[in-house]
PDB file of C-alpha atoms in Angstrom:
ATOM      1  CA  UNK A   1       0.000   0.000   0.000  1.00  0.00           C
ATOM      2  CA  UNK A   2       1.446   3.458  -1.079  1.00  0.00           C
ATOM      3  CA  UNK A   3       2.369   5.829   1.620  1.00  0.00           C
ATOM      4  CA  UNK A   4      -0.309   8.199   0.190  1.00  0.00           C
ATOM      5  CA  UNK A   5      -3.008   5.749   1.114  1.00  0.00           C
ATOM      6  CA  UNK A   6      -1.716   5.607   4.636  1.00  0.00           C
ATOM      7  CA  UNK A   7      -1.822   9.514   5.072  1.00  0.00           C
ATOM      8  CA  UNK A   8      -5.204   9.851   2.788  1.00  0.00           C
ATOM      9  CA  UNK A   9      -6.422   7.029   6.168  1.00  0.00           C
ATOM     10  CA  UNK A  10      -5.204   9.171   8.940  1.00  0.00           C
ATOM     11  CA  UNK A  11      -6.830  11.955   7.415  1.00  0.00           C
ATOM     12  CA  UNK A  12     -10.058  10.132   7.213  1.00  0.00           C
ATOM     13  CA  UNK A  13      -9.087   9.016  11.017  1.00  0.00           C
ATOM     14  CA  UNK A  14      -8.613  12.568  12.126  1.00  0.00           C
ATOM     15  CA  UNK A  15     -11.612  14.097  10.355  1.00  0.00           C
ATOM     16  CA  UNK A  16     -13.704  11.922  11.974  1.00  0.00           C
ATOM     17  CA  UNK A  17     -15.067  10.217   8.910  1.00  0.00           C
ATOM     18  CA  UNK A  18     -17.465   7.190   9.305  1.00  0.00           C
ATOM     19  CA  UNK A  19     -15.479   5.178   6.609  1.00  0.00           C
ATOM     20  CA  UNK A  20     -12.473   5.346   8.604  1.00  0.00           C
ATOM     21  CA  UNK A  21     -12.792   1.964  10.814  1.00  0.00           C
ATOM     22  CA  UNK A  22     -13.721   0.043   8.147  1.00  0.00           C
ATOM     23  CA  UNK A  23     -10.560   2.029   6.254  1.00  0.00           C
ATOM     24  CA  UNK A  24      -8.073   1.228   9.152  1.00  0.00           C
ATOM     25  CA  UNK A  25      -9.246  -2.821   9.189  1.00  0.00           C
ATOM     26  CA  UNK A  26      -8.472  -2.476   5.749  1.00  0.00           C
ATOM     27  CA  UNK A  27      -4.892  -1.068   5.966  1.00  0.00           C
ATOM     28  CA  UNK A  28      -4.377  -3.540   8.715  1.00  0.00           C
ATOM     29  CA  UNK A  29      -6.158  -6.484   7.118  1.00  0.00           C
ATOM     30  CA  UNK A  30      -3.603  -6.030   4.001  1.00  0.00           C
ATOM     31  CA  UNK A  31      -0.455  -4.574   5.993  1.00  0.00           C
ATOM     32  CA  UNK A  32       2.253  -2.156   4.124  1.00  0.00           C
ATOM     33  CA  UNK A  33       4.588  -3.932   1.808  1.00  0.00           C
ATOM     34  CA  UNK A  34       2.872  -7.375   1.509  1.00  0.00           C
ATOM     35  CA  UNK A  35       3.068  -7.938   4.935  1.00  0.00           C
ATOM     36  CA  UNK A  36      -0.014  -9.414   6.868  1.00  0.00           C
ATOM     37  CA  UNK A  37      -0.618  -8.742  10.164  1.00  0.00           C
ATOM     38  CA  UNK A  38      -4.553  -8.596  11.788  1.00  0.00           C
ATOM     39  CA  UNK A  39      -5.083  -6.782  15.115  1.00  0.00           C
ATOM     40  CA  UNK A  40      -7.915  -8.069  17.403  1.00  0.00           C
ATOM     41  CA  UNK A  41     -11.532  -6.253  17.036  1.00  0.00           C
ATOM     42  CA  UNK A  42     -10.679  -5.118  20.604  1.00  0.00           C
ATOM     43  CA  UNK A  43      -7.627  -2.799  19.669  1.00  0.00           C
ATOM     44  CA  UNK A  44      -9.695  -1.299  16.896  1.00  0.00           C
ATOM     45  CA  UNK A  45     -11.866   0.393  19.474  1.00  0.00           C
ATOM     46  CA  UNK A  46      -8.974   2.096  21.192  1.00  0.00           C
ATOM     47  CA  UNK A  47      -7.807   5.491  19.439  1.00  0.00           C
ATOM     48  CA  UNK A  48      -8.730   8.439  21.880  1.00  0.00           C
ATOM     49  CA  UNK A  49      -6.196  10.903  22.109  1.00  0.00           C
ATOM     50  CA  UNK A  50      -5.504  14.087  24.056  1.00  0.00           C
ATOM     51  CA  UNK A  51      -3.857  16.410  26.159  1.00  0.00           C
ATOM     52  CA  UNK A  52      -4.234  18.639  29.372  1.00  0.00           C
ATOM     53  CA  UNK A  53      -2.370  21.026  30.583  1.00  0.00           C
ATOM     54  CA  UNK A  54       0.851  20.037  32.449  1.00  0.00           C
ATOM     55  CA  UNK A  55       1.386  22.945  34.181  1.00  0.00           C
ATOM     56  CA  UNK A  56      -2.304  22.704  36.698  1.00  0.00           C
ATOM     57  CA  UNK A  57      -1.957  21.490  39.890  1.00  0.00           C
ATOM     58  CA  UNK A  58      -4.155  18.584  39.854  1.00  0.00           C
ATOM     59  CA  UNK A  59      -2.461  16.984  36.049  1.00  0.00           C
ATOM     60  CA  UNK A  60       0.175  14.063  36.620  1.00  0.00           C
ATOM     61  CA  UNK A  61       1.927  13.476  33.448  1.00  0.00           C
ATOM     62  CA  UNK A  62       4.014  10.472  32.397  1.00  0.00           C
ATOM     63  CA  UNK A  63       6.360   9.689  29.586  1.00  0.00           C
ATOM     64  CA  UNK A  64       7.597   6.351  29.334  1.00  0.00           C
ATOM     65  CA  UNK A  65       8.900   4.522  26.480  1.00  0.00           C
ATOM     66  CA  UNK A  66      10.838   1.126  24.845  1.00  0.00           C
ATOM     67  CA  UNK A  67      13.887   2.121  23.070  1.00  0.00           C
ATOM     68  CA  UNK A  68      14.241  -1.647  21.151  1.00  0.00           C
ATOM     69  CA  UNK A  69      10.854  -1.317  19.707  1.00  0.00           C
ATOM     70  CA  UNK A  70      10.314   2.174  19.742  1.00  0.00           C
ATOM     71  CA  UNK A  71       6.456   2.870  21.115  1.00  0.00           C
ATOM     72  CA  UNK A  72       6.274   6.048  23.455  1.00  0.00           C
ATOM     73  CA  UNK A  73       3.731   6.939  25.449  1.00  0.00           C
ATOM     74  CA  UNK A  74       2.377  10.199  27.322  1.00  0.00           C
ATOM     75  CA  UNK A  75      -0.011   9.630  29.506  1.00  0.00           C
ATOM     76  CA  UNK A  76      -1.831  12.685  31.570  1.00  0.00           C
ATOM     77  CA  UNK A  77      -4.270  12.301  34.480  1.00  0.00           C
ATOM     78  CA  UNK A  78      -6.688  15.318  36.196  1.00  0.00           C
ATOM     79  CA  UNK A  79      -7.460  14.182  39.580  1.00  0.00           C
ATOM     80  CA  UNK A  80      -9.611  16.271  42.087  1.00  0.00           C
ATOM     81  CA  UNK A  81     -10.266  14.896  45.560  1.00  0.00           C
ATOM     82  CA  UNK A  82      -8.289  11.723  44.669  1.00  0.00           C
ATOM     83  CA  UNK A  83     -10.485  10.547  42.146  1.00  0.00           C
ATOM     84  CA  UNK A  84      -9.422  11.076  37.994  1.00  0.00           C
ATOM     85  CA  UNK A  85     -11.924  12.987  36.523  1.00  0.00           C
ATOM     86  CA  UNK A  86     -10.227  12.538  32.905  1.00  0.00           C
ATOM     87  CA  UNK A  87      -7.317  11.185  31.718  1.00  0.00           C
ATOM     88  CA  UNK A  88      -5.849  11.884  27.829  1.00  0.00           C
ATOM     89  CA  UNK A  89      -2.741  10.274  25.883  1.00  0.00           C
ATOM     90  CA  UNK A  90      -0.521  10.840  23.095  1.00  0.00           C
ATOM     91  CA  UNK A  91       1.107   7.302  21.944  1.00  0.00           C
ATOM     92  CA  UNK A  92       3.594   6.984  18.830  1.00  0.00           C
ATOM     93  CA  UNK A  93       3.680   3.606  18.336  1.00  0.00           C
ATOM     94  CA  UNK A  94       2.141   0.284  16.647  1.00  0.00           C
ATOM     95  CA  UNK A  95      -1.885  -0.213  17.255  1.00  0.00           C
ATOM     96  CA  UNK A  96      -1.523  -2.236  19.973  1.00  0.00           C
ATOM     97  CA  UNK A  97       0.695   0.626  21.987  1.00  0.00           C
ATOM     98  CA  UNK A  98      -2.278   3.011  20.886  1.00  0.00           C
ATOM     99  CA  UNK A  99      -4.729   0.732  22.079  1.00  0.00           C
ATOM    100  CA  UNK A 100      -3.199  -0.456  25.324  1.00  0.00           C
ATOM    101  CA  UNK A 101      -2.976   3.505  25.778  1.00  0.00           C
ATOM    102  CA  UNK A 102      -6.294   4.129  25.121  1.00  0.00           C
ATOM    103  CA  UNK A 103      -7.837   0.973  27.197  1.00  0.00           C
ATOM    104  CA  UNK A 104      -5.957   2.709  30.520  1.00  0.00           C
ATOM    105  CA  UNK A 105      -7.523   5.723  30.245  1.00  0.00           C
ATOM    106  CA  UNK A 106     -10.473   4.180  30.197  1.00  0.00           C
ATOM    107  CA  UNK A 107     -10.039   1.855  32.740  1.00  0.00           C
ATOM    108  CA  UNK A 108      -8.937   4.772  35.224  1.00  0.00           C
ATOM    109  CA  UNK A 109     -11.321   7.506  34.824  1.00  0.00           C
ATOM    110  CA  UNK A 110     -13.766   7.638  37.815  1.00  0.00           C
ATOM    111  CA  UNK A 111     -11.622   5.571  39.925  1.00  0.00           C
ATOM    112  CA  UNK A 112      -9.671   6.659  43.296  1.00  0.00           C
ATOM    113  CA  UNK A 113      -5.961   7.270  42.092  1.00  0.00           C
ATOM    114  CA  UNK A 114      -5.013   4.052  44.927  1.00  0.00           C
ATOM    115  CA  UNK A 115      -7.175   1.767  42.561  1.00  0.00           C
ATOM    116  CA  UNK A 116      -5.661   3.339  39.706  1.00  0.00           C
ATOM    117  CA  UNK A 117      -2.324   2.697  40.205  1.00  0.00           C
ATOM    118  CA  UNK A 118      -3.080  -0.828  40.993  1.00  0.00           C
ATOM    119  CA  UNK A 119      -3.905  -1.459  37.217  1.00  0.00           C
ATOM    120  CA  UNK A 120      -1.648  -3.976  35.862  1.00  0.00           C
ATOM    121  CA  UNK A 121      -0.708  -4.681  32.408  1.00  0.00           C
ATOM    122  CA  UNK A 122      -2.672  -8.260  32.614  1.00  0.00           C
ATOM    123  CA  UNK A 123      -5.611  -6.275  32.794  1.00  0.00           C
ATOM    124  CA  UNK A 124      -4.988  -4.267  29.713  1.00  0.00           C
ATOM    125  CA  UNK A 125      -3.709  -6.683  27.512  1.00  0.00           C
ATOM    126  CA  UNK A 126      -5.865  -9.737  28.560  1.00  0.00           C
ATOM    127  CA  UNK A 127      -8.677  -7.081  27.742  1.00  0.00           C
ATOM    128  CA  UNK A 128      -7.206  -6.302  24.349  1.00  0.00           C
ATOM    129  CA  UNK A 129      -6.244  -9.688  23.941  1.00  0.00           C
ATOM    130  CA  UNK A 130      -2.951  -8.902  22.729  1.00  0.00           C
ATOM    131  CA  UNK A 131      -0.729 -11.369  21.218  1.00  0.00           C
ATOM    132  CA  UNK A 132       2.442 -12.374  23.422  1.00  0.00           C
ATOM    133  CA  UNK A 133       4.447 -10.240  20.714  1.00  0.00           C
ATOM    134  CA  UNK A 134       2.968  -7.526  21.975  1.00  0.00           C
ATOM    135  CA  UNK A 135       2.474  -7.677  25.370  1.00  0.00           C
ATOM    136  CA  UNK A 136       5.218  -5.032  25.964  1.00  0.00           C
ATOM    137  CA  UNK A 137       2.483  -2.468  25.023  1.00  0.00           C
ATOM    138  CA  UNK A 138       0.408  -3.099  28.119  1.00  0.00           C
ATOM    139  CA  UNK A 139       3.589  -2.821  30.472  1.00  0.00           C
ATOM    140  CA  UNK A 140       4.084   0.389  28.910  1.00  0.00           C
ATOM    141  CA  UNK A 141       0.666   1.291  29.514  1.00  0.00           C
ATOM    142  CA  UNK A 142       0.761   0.151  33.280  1.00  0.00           C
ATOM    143  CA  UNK A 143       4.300   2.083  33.929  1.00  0.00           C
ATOM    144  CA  UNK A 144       2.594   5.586  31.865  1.00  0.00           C
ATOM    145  CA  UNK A 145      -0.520   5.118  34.474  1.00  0.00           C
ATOM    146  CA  UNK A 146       1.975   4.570  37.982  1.00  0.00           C
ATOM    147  CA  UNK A 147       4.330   7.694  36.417  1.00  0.00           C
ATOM    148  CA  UNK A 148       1.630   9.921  35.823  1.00  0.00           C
ATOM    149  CA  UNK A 149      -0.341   9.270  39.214  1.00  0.00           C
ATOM    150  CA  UNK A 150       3.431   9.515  40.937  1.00  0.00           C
ATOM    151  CA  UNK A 151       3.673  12.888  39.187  1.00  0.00           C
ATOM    152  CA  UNK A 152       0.515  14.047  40.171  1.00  0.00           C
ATOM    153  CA  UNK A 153       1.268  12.643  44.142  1.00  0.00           C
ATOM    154  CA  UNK A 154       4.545  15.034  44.076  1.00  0.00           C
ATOM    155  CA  UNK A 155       2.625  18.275  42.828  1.00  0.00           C
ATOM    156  CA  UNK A 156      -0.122  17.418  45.077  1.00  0.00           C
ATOM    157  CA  UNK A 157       2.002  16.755  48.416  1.00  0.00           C
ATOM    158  CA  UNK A 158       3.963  20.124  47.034  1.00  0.00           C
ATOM    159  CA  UNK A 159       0.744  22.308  47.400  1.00  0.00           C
ATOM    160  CA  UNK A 160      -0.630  20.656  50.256  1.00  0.00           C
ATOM    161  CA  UNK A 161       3.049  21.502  52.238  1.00  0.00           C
ATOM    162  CA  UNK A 162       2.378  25.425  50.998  1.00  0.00           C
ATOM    163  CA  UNK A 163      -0.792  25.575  52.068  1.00  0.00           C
TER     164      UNK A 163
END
């Protein structure tokens, strides 16, 4: 598949176009240079991306990433009273590092930062059913969730001491 086609797809990804999922099984279904490689229907679900602003007291923020395969992952939490009221990402990586991204943030939203952090990467990729391949993604996922919560613990204790 030509690189165009790939770009003309994120457009159609980005724009919000209803074609698009049935475009992105297609780019997956047939792979990039003759190769084949099929992602579960569950990692298909997963591409919510965001960002909040790093700077407010009640954001943790996280970037974690694998150098030998090359997926990064930022990973922001807004927690008030101890419980995330939203959480965004920004992932550049294969599907299954977007999805296992995605999957956290909606797995921690509405819960007390304690439960939160208890999350394990068992949960996400069991969830996503992600091949053993891939199962790195979901680690990555569970470390962005711990760093960003840790983040937010150290601003938090930080304005708590001024006050």
């Amino acid at each position: 598949m030509a690189l165009s086609a790939v770009l003309r797809l994120g457009a159609l990804r980005l724009s919000g176009n209803a074609a698009a999922p049935s475009a992105a099984r297609t780019l997956v279904a047939a792979g990039l240079h003759g190769q084949r490689r099929l992602y579960h229907e569950a990692v298909h679900d997963h591409f919510n991306v965001g960002m909040l602003d790093k700077n407010a007291a009640g954001v943790g923020t996280a970037l974690v990433g694998k150098a030998s395969c090359g997926d990064v992952i930022k990973l922001q939490v807004a927690v008030k009273d101890g419980i995330i009221q939203d959480a965004k990402f920004k992932t550049f990586g294969c599907g299954s590092a977007i999805a296992s991204s995605s999957l956290a943030t909606e797995m921690i939203i509405g819960q007390h930062v304690d439960e939160a952090f208890k999350i394990t990467n068992k949960d996400i990729s069991s969830h996503l059913k992600l091949p053993p391949v891939k199962i790195h993604c979901s680690v990555l996922a569970e470390e962005a969730i711990q760093a960003a919560i840790g983040d937010w613990r150290k601003k938090h204790e930080a304005v708590s001491a001024s006050a």
